[in-house]
């Protein structure tokens, strides 16, 4: 499903006014949904020479570790951790949503989705597997449109040290974490068939509540249970998918602002400012405020687009 904005692509949206609670979302877990390892000869392509000719001359050339090394050097705050990987998502009978999930990690995400040779990976994925994403990590993100009790949505200005979309306005978000279920198990040791699928669903829903609390400083008891609205892709990171939620907050815009400006939240350094937009501005935001829309992260654009579709409100 395409949109008018080239930064995003919509994978799935619930039926209008049918936002789904946790108990209506199911997951199917399988190593078949993991990133596929590309054939060794893929690294002979000129794209890899251009990226790092000196390293490529080594017979043990590892492009993902090479990208990771460059990123760590430029941003020592980065750290690796396992993530979920979404292969597909669809609605089924009785209003349920089913996600097909594998696992990946952040190092592979930066080393594929954000690599300078990603277009070659995508073209080979299409050629060999009829799937442009086959060789990409596609680490699954989560994000939420959080609505105050006086009908404002909140956005955070991402810090310049953020690995993705620095200096843009974004919705609160991050990643669901396999370690919350199984601990710090290395990627290669995770056995998906041993995971409890209901715990995976709970982690996906719970992770967005953690992110809102950790980034905005809103107590959990002031947040409603998240409702799933849809899933979208960030086309500026080669189609990286994110699950979109709606969360209602029992605080007003001014009360949220007071909590945010305290700066006591655990991830206060990930943003430098907060912005509130009235719900009435959202349906036509691209037209009414194109400058602001242009400064929004793709994840924010995706969340807002999915939110409007899920509510059946008009879009540009």
PDB file of C-alpha atoms in Angstrom:
ATOM      1  CA  UNK A   1       0.000   0.000   0.000  1.00  0.00           C
ATOM      2  CA  UNK A   2       1.635   3.242  -1.109  1.00  0.00           C
ATOM      3  CA  UNK A   3       1.210   6.818   0.142  1.00  0.00           C
ATOM      4  CA  UNK A   4       1.801  10.276  -1.259  1.00  0.00           C
ATOM      5  CA  UNK A   5       4.948  10.615   0.876  1.00  0.00           C
ATOM      6  CA  UNK A   6       7.992   8.771  -0.527  1.00  0.00           C
ATOM      7  CA  UNK A   7       9.469   8.377   2.973  1.00  0.00           C
ATOM      8  CA  UNK A   8       6.861   5.800   4.007  1.00  0.00           C
ATOM      9  CA  UNK A   9       4.931   2.792   2.780  1.00  0.00           C
ATOM     10  CA  UNK A  10       1.943   1.273   4.562  1.00  0.00           C
ATOM     11  CA  UNK A  11       2.131  -2.504   5.136  1.00  0.00           C
ATOM     12  CA  UNK A  12      -1.114  -2.998   7.046  1.00  0.00           C
ATOM     13  CA  UNK A  13      -3.935  -0.986   8.617  1.00  0.00           C
ATOM     14  CA  UNK A  14      -6.862  -2.135  10.715  1.00  0.00           C
ATOM     15  CA  UNK A  15     -10.365  -1.550   9.444  1.00  0.00           C
ATOM     16  CA  UNK A  16     -11.644   1.956  10.269  1.00  0.00           C
ATOM     17  CA  UNK A  17     -12.608   2.236  13.945  1.00  0.00           C
ATOM     18  CA  UNK A  18     -11.377  -1.336  14.579  1.00  0.00           C
ATOM     19  CA  UNK A  19      -8.191  -0.586  16.542  1.00  0.00           C
ATOM     20  CA  UNK A  20      -6.966  -3.842  18.032  1.00  0.00           C
ATOM     21  CA  UNK A  21      -6.051  -4.581  21.679  1.00  0.00           C
ATOM     22  CA  UNK A  22      -3.272  -6.965  22.677  1.00  0.00           C
ATOM     23  CA  UNK A  23      -5.567  -9.963  22.978  1.00  0.00           C
ATOM     24  CA  UNK A  24      -6.543  -9.681  19.297  1.00  0.00           C
ATOM     25  CA  UNK A  25      -2.955  -9.809  17.997  1.00  0.00           C
ATOM     26  CA  UNK A  26      -1.188 -13.122  17.391  1.00  0.00           C
ATOM     27  CA  UNK A  27       2.316 -13.949  16.247  1.00  0.00           C
ATOM     28  CA  UNK A  28       3.798 -16.829  14.286  1.00  0.00           C
ATOM     29  CA  UNK A  29       7.479 -17.410  15.118  1.00  0.00           C
ATOM     30  CA  UNK A  30       9.869 -19.197  12.790  1.00  0.00           C
ATOM     31  CA  UNK A  31      13.503 -19.039  11.676  1.00  0.00           C
ATOM     32  CA  UNK A  32      12.030 -18.956   8.151  1.00  0.00           C
ATOM     33  CA  UNK A  33      11.172 -15.329   8.871  1.00  0.00           C
ATOM     34  CA  UNK A  34      14.773 -14.406   9.762  1.00  0.00           C
ATOM     35  CA  UNK A  35      17.022 -12.436   7.451  1.00  0.00           C
ATOM     36  CA  UNK A  36      18.520 -14.701   4.810  1.00  0.00           C
ATOM     37  CA  UNK A  37      22.296 -14.858   4.461  1.00  0.00           C
ATOM     38  CA  UNK A  38      23.326 -13.669   0.989  1.00  0.00           C
ATOM     39  CA  UNK A  39      25.587 -15.874  -1.166  1.00  0.00           C
ATOM     40  CA  UNK A  40      29.321 -15.159  -0.666  1.00  0.00           C
ATOM     41  CA  UNK A  41      29.834 -13.945  -4.220  1.00  0.00           C
ATOM     42  CA  UNK A  42      27.512 -11.008  -3.552  1.00  0.00           C
ATOM     43  CA  UNK A  43      30.475  -9.265  -1.906  1.00  0.00           C
ATOM     44  CA  UNK A  44      32.345  -9.188  -5.225  1.00  0.00           C
ATOM     45  CA  UNK A  45      30.060  -6.452  -6.442  1.00  0.00           C
ATOM     46  CA  UNK A  46      31.565  -3.008  -6.958  1.00  0.00           C
ATOM     47  CA  UNK A  47      29.266  -1.551  -4.280  1.00  0.00           C
ATOM     48  CA  UNK A  48      31.309  -3.278  -1.600  1.00  0.00           C
ATOM     49  CA  UNK A  49      34.638  -2.116  -3.046  1.00  0.00           C
ATOM     50  CA  UNK A  50      33.426   1.460  -3.027  1.00  0.00           C
ATOM     51  CA  UNK A  51      32.307   1.069   0.569  1.00  0.00           C
ATOM     52  CA  UNK A  52      35.591  -0.166   2.007  1.00  0.00           C
ATOM     53  CA  UNK A  53      38.187  -1.173  -0.568  1.00  0.00           C
ATOM     54  CA  UNK A  54      40.976  -1.798   1.915  1.00  0.00           C
ATOM     55  CA  UNK A  55      38.893  -4.101   4.105  1.00  0.00           C
ATOM     56  CA  UNK A  56      37.371  -5.816   1.105  1.00  0.00           C
ATOM     57  CA  UNK A  57      40.807  -6.919  -0.054  1.00  0.00           C
ATOM     58  CA  UNK A  58      40.903  -9.158   3.014  1.00  0.00           C
ATOM     59  CA  UNK A  59      39.543 -12.651   2.304  1.00  0.00           C
ATOM     60  CA  UNK A  60      37.684 -12.528   5.628  1.00  0.00           C
ATOM     61  CA  UNK A  61      35.806  -9.362   4.642  1.00  0.00           C
ATOM     62  CA  UNK A  62      32.688  -8.931   6.781  1.00  0.00           C
ATOM     63  CA  UNK A  63      30.636  -5.959   5.540  1.00  0.00           C
ATOM     64  CA  UNK A  64      28.230  -5.918   8.488  1.00  0.00           C
ATOM     65  CA  UNK A  65      31.004  -5.787  11.089  1.00  0.00           C
ATOM     66  CA  UNK A  66      32.780  -3.201   8.971  1.00  0.00           C
ATOM     67  CA  UNK A  67      29.707  -0.945   8.893  1.00  0.00           C
ATOM     68  CA  UNK A  68      29.188  -1.493  12.615  1.00  0.00           C
ATOM     69  CA  UNK A  69      32.796  -0.533  13.314  1.00  0.00           C
ATOM     70  CA  UNK A  70      32.401   2.703  11.367  1.00  0.00           C
ATOM     71  CA  UNK A  71      29.159   3.550  13.183  1.00  0.00           C
ATOM     72  CA  UNK A  72      30.604   2.827  16.628  1.00  0.00           C
ATOM     73  CA  UNK A  73      33.635   4.966  15.858  1.00  0.00           C
ATOM     74  CA  UNK A  74      31.392   7.899  14.936  1.00  0.00           C
ATOM     75  CA  UNK A  75      28.884   7.325  17.739  1.00  0.00           C
ATOM     76  CA  UNK A  76      30.240   5.464  20.801  1.00  0.00           C
ATOM     77  CA  UNK A  77      26.753   5.565  22.381  1.00  0.00           C
ATOM     78  CA  UNK A  78      25.581   2.759  20.071  1.00  0.00           C
ATOM     79  CA  UNK A  79      25.200  -0.744  21.462  1.00  0.00           C
ATOM     80  CA  UNK A  80      24.033  -4.002  19.949  1.00  0.00           C
ATOM     81  CA  UNK A  81      20.941  -5.881  21.119  1.00  0.00           C
ATOM     82  CA  UNK A  82      18.577  -8.438  19.652  1.00  0.00           C
ATOM     83  CA  UNK A  83      15.343  -7.277  17.993  1.00  0.00           C
ATOM     84  CA  UNK A  84      12.345  -8.890  16.375  1.00  0.00           C
ATOM     85  CA  UNK A  85      12.054  -8.997  12.591  1.00  0.00           C
ATOM     86  CA  UNK A  86       8.676  -8.765  10.900  1.00  0.00           C
ATOM     87  CA  UNK A  87       8.163 -10.773   7.734  1.00  0.00           C
ATOM     88  CA  UNK A  88       4.460 -10.128   7.178  1.00  0.00           C
ATOM     89  CA  UNK A  89       1.334  -8.876   8.933  1.00  0.00           C
ATOM     90  CA  UNK A  90      -2.302  -9.403   7.986  1.00  0.00           C
ATOM     91  CA  UNK A  91      -5.839  -9.279   9.291  1.00  0.00           C
ATOM     92  CA  UNK A  92      -7.688 -12.556   9.643  1.00  0.00           C
ATOM     93  CA  UNK A  93     -11.230 -13.472  10.566  1.00  0.00           C
ATOM     94  CA  UNK A  94     -12.823 -12.269  13.791  1.00  0.00           C
ATOM     95  CA  UNK A  95     -10.841  -9.014  13.771  1.00  0.00           C
ATOM     96  CA  UNK A  96      -7.546 -10.684  14.703  1.00  0.00           C
ATOM     97  CA  UNK A  97      -4.147  -9.562  13.420  1.00  0.00           C
ATOM     98  CA  UNK A  98      -1.355 -12.065  12.743  1.00  0.00           C
ATOM     99  CA  UNK A  99       2.321 -11.110  12.538  1.00  0.00           C
ATOM    100  CA  UNK A 100       4.988 -13.463  11.200  1.00  0.00           C
ATOM    101  CA  UNK A 101       8.182 -12.776  13.151  1.00  0.00           C
ATOM    102  CA  UNK A 102      11.824 -13.784  13.202  1.00  0.00           C
ATOM    103  CA  UNK A 103      14.769 -12.258  15.083  1.00  0.00           C
ATOM    104  CA  UNK A 104      17.695 -10.020  14.201  1.00  0.00           C
ATOM    105  CA  UNK A 105      19.878  -7.482  16.011  1.00  0.00           C
ATOM    106  CA  UNK A 106      20.791  -3.816  15.800  1.00  0.00           C
ATOM    107  CA  UNK A 107      24.238  -4.459  14.342  1.00  0.00           C
ATOM    108  CA  UNK A 108      22.727  -6.327  11.397  1.00  0.00           C
ATOM    109  CA  UNK A 109      20.112  -3.599  11.045  1.00  0.00           C
ATOM    110  CA  UNK A 110      22.725  -0.858  10.618  1.00  0.00           C
ATOM    111  CA  UNK A 111      24.847  -3.211   8.509  1.00  0.00           C
ATOM    112  CA  UNK A 112      22.059  -3.914   6.013  1.00  0.00           C
ATOM    113  CA  UNK A 113      19.168  -1.405   6.070  1.00  0.00           C
ATOM    114  CA  UNK A 114      21.538   1.531   6.609  1.00  0.00           C
ATOM    115  CA  UNK A 115      24.531   0.245   4.637  1.00  0.00           C
ATOM    116  CA  UNK A 116      25.806   2.129   1.567  1.00  0.00           C
ATOM    117  CA  UNK A 117      25.355  -1.063  -0.480  1.00  0.00           C
ATOM    118  CA  UNK A 118      21.735  -1.699   0.563  1.00  0.00           C
ATOM    119  CA  UNK A 119      20.324  -1.196  -2.938  1.00  0.00           C
ATOM    120  CA  UNK A 120      22.494  -4.050  -4.187  1.00  0.00           C
ATOM    121  CA  UNK A 121      21.243  -6.277  -1.361  1.00  0.00           C
ATOM    122  CA  UNK A 122      17.673  -5.420  -2.287  1.00  0.00           C
ATOM    123  CA  UNK A 123      18.162  -6.091  -5.991  1.00  0.00           C
ATOM    124  CA  UNK A 124      19.766  -9.473  -5.253  1.00  0.00           C
ATOM    125  CA  UNK A 125      16.991 -10.289  -2.798  1.00  0.00           C
ATOM    126  CA  UNK A 126      14.422  -9.609  -5.504  1.00  0.00           C
ATOM    127  CA  UNK A 127      16.410 -11.669  -7.998  1.00  0.00           C
ATOM    128  CA  UNK A 128      17.036 -14.693  -5.782  1.00  0.00           C
ATOM    129  CA  UNK A 129      14.002 -14.716  -3.478  1.00  0.00           C
ATOM    130  CA  UNK A 130      11.442 -12.456  -5.146  1.00  0.00           C
ATOM    131  CA  UNK A 131      11.711 -10.315  -2.006  1.00  0.00           C
ATOM    132  CA  UNK A 132      13.678  -7.067  -1.811  1.00  0.00           C
ATOM    133  CA  UNK A 133      13.883  -7.416   1.986  1.00  0.00           C
ATOM    134  CA  UNK A 134      15.232 -10.996   2.081  1.00  0.00           C
ATOM    135  CA  UNK A 135      18.827  -9.998   2.918  1.00  0.00           C
ATOM    136  CA  UNK A 136      17.901  -7.064   5.181  1.00  0.00           C
ATOM    137  CA  UNK A 137      17.597  -7.071   8.954  1.00  0.00           C
ATOM    138  CA  UNK A 138      14.332  -5.067   8.998  1.00  0.00           C
ATOM    139  CA  UNK A 139      14.504  -4.751  12.791  1.00  0.00           C
ATOM    140  CA  UNK A 140      10.962  -4.114  14.014  1.00  0.00           C
ATOM    141  CA  UNK A 141      10.321  -0.715  15.575  1.00  0.00           C
ATOM    142  CA  UNK A 142       7.394   0.433  17.699  1.00  0.00           C
ATOM    143  CA  UNK A 143       5.894   3.909  17.882  1.00  0.00           C
ATOM    144  CA  UNK A 144       2.799   5.542  19.334  1.00  0.00           C
ATOM    145  CA  UNK A 145       0.488   8.422  18.669  1.00  0.00           C
ATOM    146  CA  UNK A 146      -0.056   9.522  22.281  1.00  0.00           C
ATOM    147  CA  UNK A 147      -3.166  11.672  22.772  1.00  0.00           C
ATOM    148  CA  UNK A 148      -3.646  13.861  25.843  1.00  0.00           C
ATOM    149  CA  UNK A 149      -6.983  14.263  27.586  1.00  0.00           C
ATOM    150  CA  UNK A 150      -7.396  17.644  25.886  1.00  0.00           C
ATOM    151  CA  UNK A 151      -6.822  16.080  22.436  1.00  0.00           C
ATOM    152  CA  UNK A 152      -3.223  16.950  21.644  1.00  0.00           C
ATOM    153  CA  UNK A 153      -0.658  14.586  20.099  1.00  0.00           C
ATOM    154  CA  UNK A 154       2.935  14.794  21.317  1.00  0.00           C
ATOM    155  CA  UNK A 155       6.163  14.750  19.313  1.00  0.00           C
ATOM    156  CA  UNK A 156       9.792  14.759  20.423  1.00  0.00           C
ATOM    157  CA  UNK A 157      12.722  16.459  18.705  1.00  0.00           C
ATOM    158  CA  UNK A 158      15.336  13.727  18.307  1.00  0.00           C
ATOM    159  CA  UNK A 159      18.833  14.503  19.610  1.00  0.00           C
ATOM    160  CA  UNK A 160      21.641  14.927  17.113  1.00  0.00           C
ATOM    161  CA  UNK A 161      23.438  11.867  18.527  1.00  0.00           C
ATOM    162  CA  UNK A 162      20.554   9.518  17.648  1.00  0.00           C
ATOM    163  CA  UNK A 163      21.603   6.866  15.118  1.00  0.00           C
ATOM    164  CA  UNK A 164      18.466   7.364  13.027  1.00  0.00           C
ATOM    165  CA  UNK A 165      16.687  10.547  11.923  1.00  0.00           C
ATOM    166  CA  UNK A 166      18.612  12.959  14.203  1.00  0.00           C
ATOM    167  CA  UNK A 167      17.170  16.448  14.535  1.00  0.00           C
ATOM    168  CA  UNK A 168      13.658  15.475  13.389  1.00  0.00           C
ATOM    169  CA  UNK A 169      10.287  15.479  15.118  1.00  0.00           C
ATOM    170  CA  UNK A 170       9.168  11.964  16.000  1.00  0.00           C
ATOM    171  CA  UNK A 171       6.556  10.092  17.987  1.00  0.00           C
ATOM    172  CA  UNK A 172       7.740   8.275  21.126  1.00  0.00           C
ATOM    173  CA  UNK A 173       9.083   4.884  20.138  1.00  0.00           C
ATOM    174  CA  UNK A 174      11.859   2.340  20.001  1.00  0.00           C
ATOM    175  CA  UNK A 175      11.987  -1.443  19.785  1.00  0.00           C
ATOM    176  CA  UNK A 176      10.461  -4.519  21.352  1.00  0.00           C
ATOM    177  CA  UNK A 177      13.279  -6.490  22.984  1.00  0.00           C
ATOM    178  CA  UNK A 178      13.653 -10.301  22.931  1.00  0.00           C
ATOM    179  CA  UNK A 179      15.909  -9.983  25.997  1.00  0.00           C
ATOM    180  CA  UNK A 180      12.867  -8.955  28.045  1.00  0.00           C
ATOM    181  CA  UNK A 181      11.584 -12.507  27.504  1.00  0.00           C
ATOM    182  CA  UNK A 182      14.706 -14.683  27.358  1.00  0.00           C
ATOM    183  CA  UNK A 183      17.519 -12.493  28.690  1.00  0.00           C
ATOM    184  CA  UNK A 184      20.732 -11.560  26.876  1.00  0.00           C
ATOM    185  CA  UNK A 185      20.872 -14.539  24.560  1.00  0.00           C
ATOM    186  CA  UNK A 186      23.085 -13.948  21.480  1.00  0.00           C
ATOM    187  CA  UNK A 187      21.263 -13.767  18.179  1.00  0.00           C
ATOM    188  CA  UNK A 188      22.698 -17.034  16.874  1.00  0.00           C
ATOM    189  CA  UNK A 189      21.520 -18.899  19.995  1.00  0.00           C
ATOM    190  CA  UNK A 190      17.883 -17.815  19.951  1.00  0.00           C
ATOM    191  CA  UNK A 191      15.505 -20.689  19.198  1.00  0.00           C
ATOM    192  CA  UNK A 192      12.259 -19.139  18.084  1.00  0.00           C
ATOM    193  CA  UNK A 193      10.263 -22.333  18.545  1.00  0.00           C
ATOM    194  CA  UNK A 194      11.036 -22.187  22.266  1.00  0.00           C
ATOM    195  CA  UNK A 195       9.542 -18.714  22.703  1.00  0.00           C
ATOM    196  CA  UNK A 196       6.035 -18.292  24.113  1.00  0.00           C
ATOM    197  CA  UNK A 197       4.164 -16.425  21.374  1.00  0.00           C
ATOM    198  CA  UNK A 198       1.821 -14.758  23.878  1.00  0.00           C
ATOM    199  CA  UNK A 199       4.837 -13.321  25.708  1.00  0.00           C
ATOM    200  CA  UNK A 200       6.171 -11.959  22.427  1.00  0.00           C
ATOM    201  CA  UNK A 201       2.878 -10.181  21.746  1.00  0.00           C
ATOM    202  CA  UNK A 202       2.895  -8.794  25.277  1.00  0.00           C
ATOM    203  CA  UNK A 203       6.450  -7.522  24.855  1.00  0.00           C
ATOM    204  CA  UNK A 204       5.534  -5.715  21.632  1.00  0.00           C
ATOM    205  CA  UNK A 205       2.637  -3.953  23.375  1.00  0.00           C
ATOM    206  CA  UNK A 206       4.514  -3.415  26.634  1.00  0.00           C
ATOM    207  CA  UNK A 207       7.606  -2.015  24.914  1.00  0.00           C
ATOM    208  CA  UNK A 208       5.774   1.030  23.614  1.00  0.00           C
ATOM    209  CA  UNK A 209       4.519   1.870  27.122  1.00  0.00           C
ATOM    210  CA  UNK A 210       8.121   1.659  28.377  1.00  0.00           C
ATOM    211  CA  UNK A 211       9.250   3.972  25.588  1.00  0.00           C
ATOM    212  CA  UNK A 212       6.610   6.605  26.344  1.00  0.00           C
ATOM    213  CA  UNK A 213       7.487   6.551  30.039  1.00  0.00           C
ATOM    214  CA  UNK A 214      11.253   6.537  29.445  1.00  0.00           C
ATOM    215  CA  UNK A 215      11.190   9.281  26.799  1.00  0.00           C
ATOM    216  CA  UNK A 216       8.395  11.607  27.919  1.00  0.00           C
ATOM    217  CA  UNK A 217       8.304  10.959  31.695  1.00  0.00           C
ATOM    218  CA  UNK A 218       4.600  10.062  31.807  1.00  0.00           C
ATOM    219  CA  UNK A 219       3.804   7.539  34.586  1.00  0.00           C
ATOM    220  CA  UNK A 220       2.443   4.255  33.266  1.00  0.00           C
ATOM    221  CA  UNK A 221      -0.732   4.563  35.285  1.00  0.00           C
ATOM    222  CA  UNK A 222      -1.538   7.668  33.241  1.00  0.00           C
ATOM    223  CA  UNK A 223      -1.398   5.727  29.961  1.00  0.00           C
ATOM    224  CA  UNK A 224      -4.114   3.547  28.485  1.00  0.00           C
ATOM    225  CA  UNK A 225      -3.468   0.081  27.117  1.00  0.00           C
ATOM    226  CA  UNK A 226      -2.009   0.487  23.600  1.00  0.00           C
ATOM    227  CA  UNK A 227      -4.230  -0.220  20.606  1.00  0.00           C
ATOM    228  CA  UNK A 228      -2.685  -1.530  17.387  1.00  0.00           C
ATOM    229  CA  UNK A 229      -3.465   0.672  14.386  1.00  0.00           C
ATOM    230  CA  UNK A 230      -1.181  -0.733  11.685  1.00  0.00           C
ATOM    231  CA  UNK A 231       2.342  -1.306  10.412  1.00  0.00           C
ATOM    232  CA  UNK A 232       4.378   0.915   8.103  1.00  0.00           C
ATOM    233  CA  UNK A 233       7.796   0.954   6.447  1.00  0.00           C
ATOM    234  CA  UNK A 234      10.473   3.652   6.611  1.00  0.00           C
ATOM    235  CA  UNK A 235      11.667   3.934   3.027  1.00  0.00           C
ATOM    236  CA  UNK A 236      14.652   6.108   3.991  1.00  0.00           C
ATOM    237  CA  UNK A 237      16.048   3.062   5.818  1.00  0.00           C
ATOM    238  CA  UNK A 238      15.322   0.620   2.993  1.00  0.00           C
ATOM    239  CA  UNK A 239      11.844  -0.349   4.194  1.00  0.00           C
ATOM    240  CA  UNK A 240      12.467  -0.830   7.911  1.00  0.00           C
ATOM    241  CA  UNK A 241       9.055  -1.736   9.468  1.00  0.00           C
ATOM    242  CA  UNK A 242       7.411  -0.257  12.568  1.00  0.00           C
ATOM    243  CA  UNK A 243       4.258  -1.187  14.450  1.00  0.00           C
ATOM    244  CA  UNK A 244       2.012   1.810  15.137  1.00  0.00           C
ATOM    245  CA  UNK A 245      -0.138   2.227  18.241  1.00  0.00           C
ATOM    246  CA  UNK A 246      -2.596   4.682  19.709  1.00  0.00           C
ATOM    247  CA  UNK A 247      -2.291   5.443  23.427  1.00  0.00           C
ATOM    248  CA  UNK A 248      -4.575   7.714  25.408  1.00  0.00           C
ATOM    249  CA  UNK A 249      -3.018   9.785  28.216  1.00  0.00           C
ATOM    250  CA  UNK A 250      -5.121  10.943  31.164  1.00  0.00           C
ATOM    251  CA  UNK A 251      -3.007  14.099  31.529  1.00  0.00           C
ATOM    252  CA  UNK A 252      -3.383  17.445  29.777  1.00  0.00           C
ATOM    253  CA  UNK A 253      -0.854  18.966  27.404  1.00  0.00           C
ATOM    254  CA  UNK A 254       0.381  21.307  30.159  1.00  0.00           C
ATOM    255  CA  UNK A 255       0.754  18.463  32.655  1.00  0.00           C
ATOM    256  CA  UNK A 256       2.760  16.407  30.179  1.00  0.00           C
ATOM    257  CA  UNK A 257       4.960  19.412  29.418  1.00  0.00           C
ATOM    258  CA  UNK A 258       5.716  19.856  33.117  1.00  0.00           C
ATOM    259  CA  UNK A 259       6.726  16.203  33.457  1.00  0.00           C
ATOM    260  CA  UNK A 260       8.873  16.267  30.315  1.00  0.00           C
ATOM    261  CA  UNK A 261      10.742  19.430  31.306  1.00  0.00           C
ATOM    262  CA  UNK A 262      11.732  17.883  34.645  1.00  0.00           C
ATOM    263  CA  UNK A 263      14.234  15.846  32.633  1.00  0.00           C
ATOM    264  CA  UNK A 264      14.206  12.952  35.098  1.00  0.00           C
ATOM    265  CA  UNK A 265      13.131  10.339  32.556  1.00  0.00           C
ATOM    266  CA  UNK A 266      15.685   7.599  31.837  1.00  0.00           C
ATOM    267  CA  UNK A 267      16.009   8.481  28.133  1.00  0.00           C
ATOM    268  CA  UNK A 268      15.903  12.255  28.507  1.00  0.00           C
ATOM    269  CA  UNK A 269      19.036  12.612  26.373  1.00  0.00           C
ATOM    270  CA  UNK A 270      17.308  11.137  23.296  1.00  0.00           C
ATOM    271  CA  UNK A 271      15.301  14.321  22.663  1.00  0.00           C
ATOM    272  CA  UNK A 272      15.774  18.040  23.122  1.00  0.00           C
ATOM    273  CA  UNK A 273      12.240  19.424  22.875  1.00  0.00           C
ATOM    274  CA  UNK A 274       8.562  18.477  22.868  1.00  0.00           C
ATOM    275  CA  UNK A 275       5.782  19.629  20.545  1.00  0.00           C
ATOM    276  CA  UNK A 276       2.001  19.312  20.862  1.00  0.00           C
ATOM    277  CA  UNK A 277      -0.394  19.354  17.915  1.00  0.00           C
ATOM    278  CA  UNK A 278      -4.197  19.355  18.261  1.00  0.00           C
ATOM    279  CA  UNK A 279      -5.944  16.315  16.821  1.00  0.00           C
ATOM    280  CA  UNK A 280      -7.855  18.626  14.484  1.00  0.00           C
ATOM    281  CA  UNK A 281      -4.564  19.499  12.713  1.00  0.00           C
ATOM    282  CA  UNK A 282      -3.622  15.885  11.926  1.00  0.00           C
ATOM    283  CA  UNK A 283      -5.864  15.021   8.927  1.00  0.00           C
ATOM    284  CA  UNK A 284      -4.443  17.763   6.680  1.00  0.00           C
ATOM    285  CA  UNK A 285      -1.035  18.381   8.269  1.00  0.00           C
ATOM    286  CA  UNK A 286       0.971  17.980   5.030  1.00  0.00           C
ATOM    287  CA  UNK A 287      -1.040  20.750   3.382  1.00  0.00           C
ATOM    288  CA  UNK A 288      -1.571  23.059   6.353  1.00  0.00           C
ATOM    289  CA  UNK A 289       2.012  22.887   7.638  1.00  0.00           C
ATOM    290  CA  UNK A 290       4.316  21.425   4.956  1.00  0.00           C
ATOM    291  CA  UNK A 291       7.419  22.843   6.653  1.00  0.00           C
ATOM    292  CA  UNK A 292       6.705  20.900   9.853  1.00  0.00           C
ATOM    293  CA  UNK A 293       5.756  17.757   7.916  1.00  0.00           C
ATOM    294  CA  UNK A 294       9.083  17.962   6.118  1.00  0.00           C
ATOM    295  CA  UNK A 295      10.914  18.042   9.452  1.00  0.00           C
ATOM    296  CA  UNK A 296       9.156  14.929  10.741  1.00  0.00           C
ATOM    297  CA  UNK A 297      10.914  11.573  10.956  1.00  0.00           C
ATOM    298  CA  UNK A 298       9.529   8.881   8.645  1.00  0.00           C
ATOM    299  CA  UNK A 299       8.353   6.954  11.717  1.00  0.00           C
ATOM    300  CA  UNK A 300       6.208   9.948  12.740  1.00  0.00           C
ATOM    301  CA  UNK A 301       4.807  10.291   9.221  1.00  0.00           C
ATOM    302  CA  UNK A 302       4.005   6.577   9.187  1.00  0.00           C
ATOM    303  CA  UNK A 303       2.302   6.675  12.575  1.00  0.00           C
ATOM    304  CA  UNK A 304       0.150   9.650  11.639  1.00  0.00           C
ATOM    305  CA  UNK A 305      -0.809   8.190   8.264  1.00  0.00           C
ATOM    306  CA  UNK A 306      -1.787   4.869   9.820  1.00  0.00           C
ATOM    307  CA  UNK A 307      -3.675   6.661  12.618  1.00  0.00           C
ATOM    308  CA  UNK A 308      -5.766   8.632  10.136  1.00  0.00           C
ATOM    309  CA  UNK A 309      -6.573   5.541   8.089  1.00  0.00           C
ATOM    310  CA  UNK A 310      -7.462   3.580  11.222  1.00  0.00           C
ATOM    311  CA  UNK A 311      -9.885   6.318  12.277  1.00  0.00           C
ATOM    312  CA  UNK A 312     -11.273   6.761   8.773  1.00  0.00           C
ATOM    313  CA  UNK A 313     -10.506  10.477   8.704  1.00  0.00           C
ATOM    314  CA  UNK A 314      -9.681  12.275   5.476  1.00  0.00           C
ATOM    315  CA  UNK A 315      -6.092  12.543   4.329  1.00  0.00           C
ATOM    316  CA  UNK A 316      -4.417  14.666   1.690  1.00  0.00           C
TER     317      UNK A 316
END
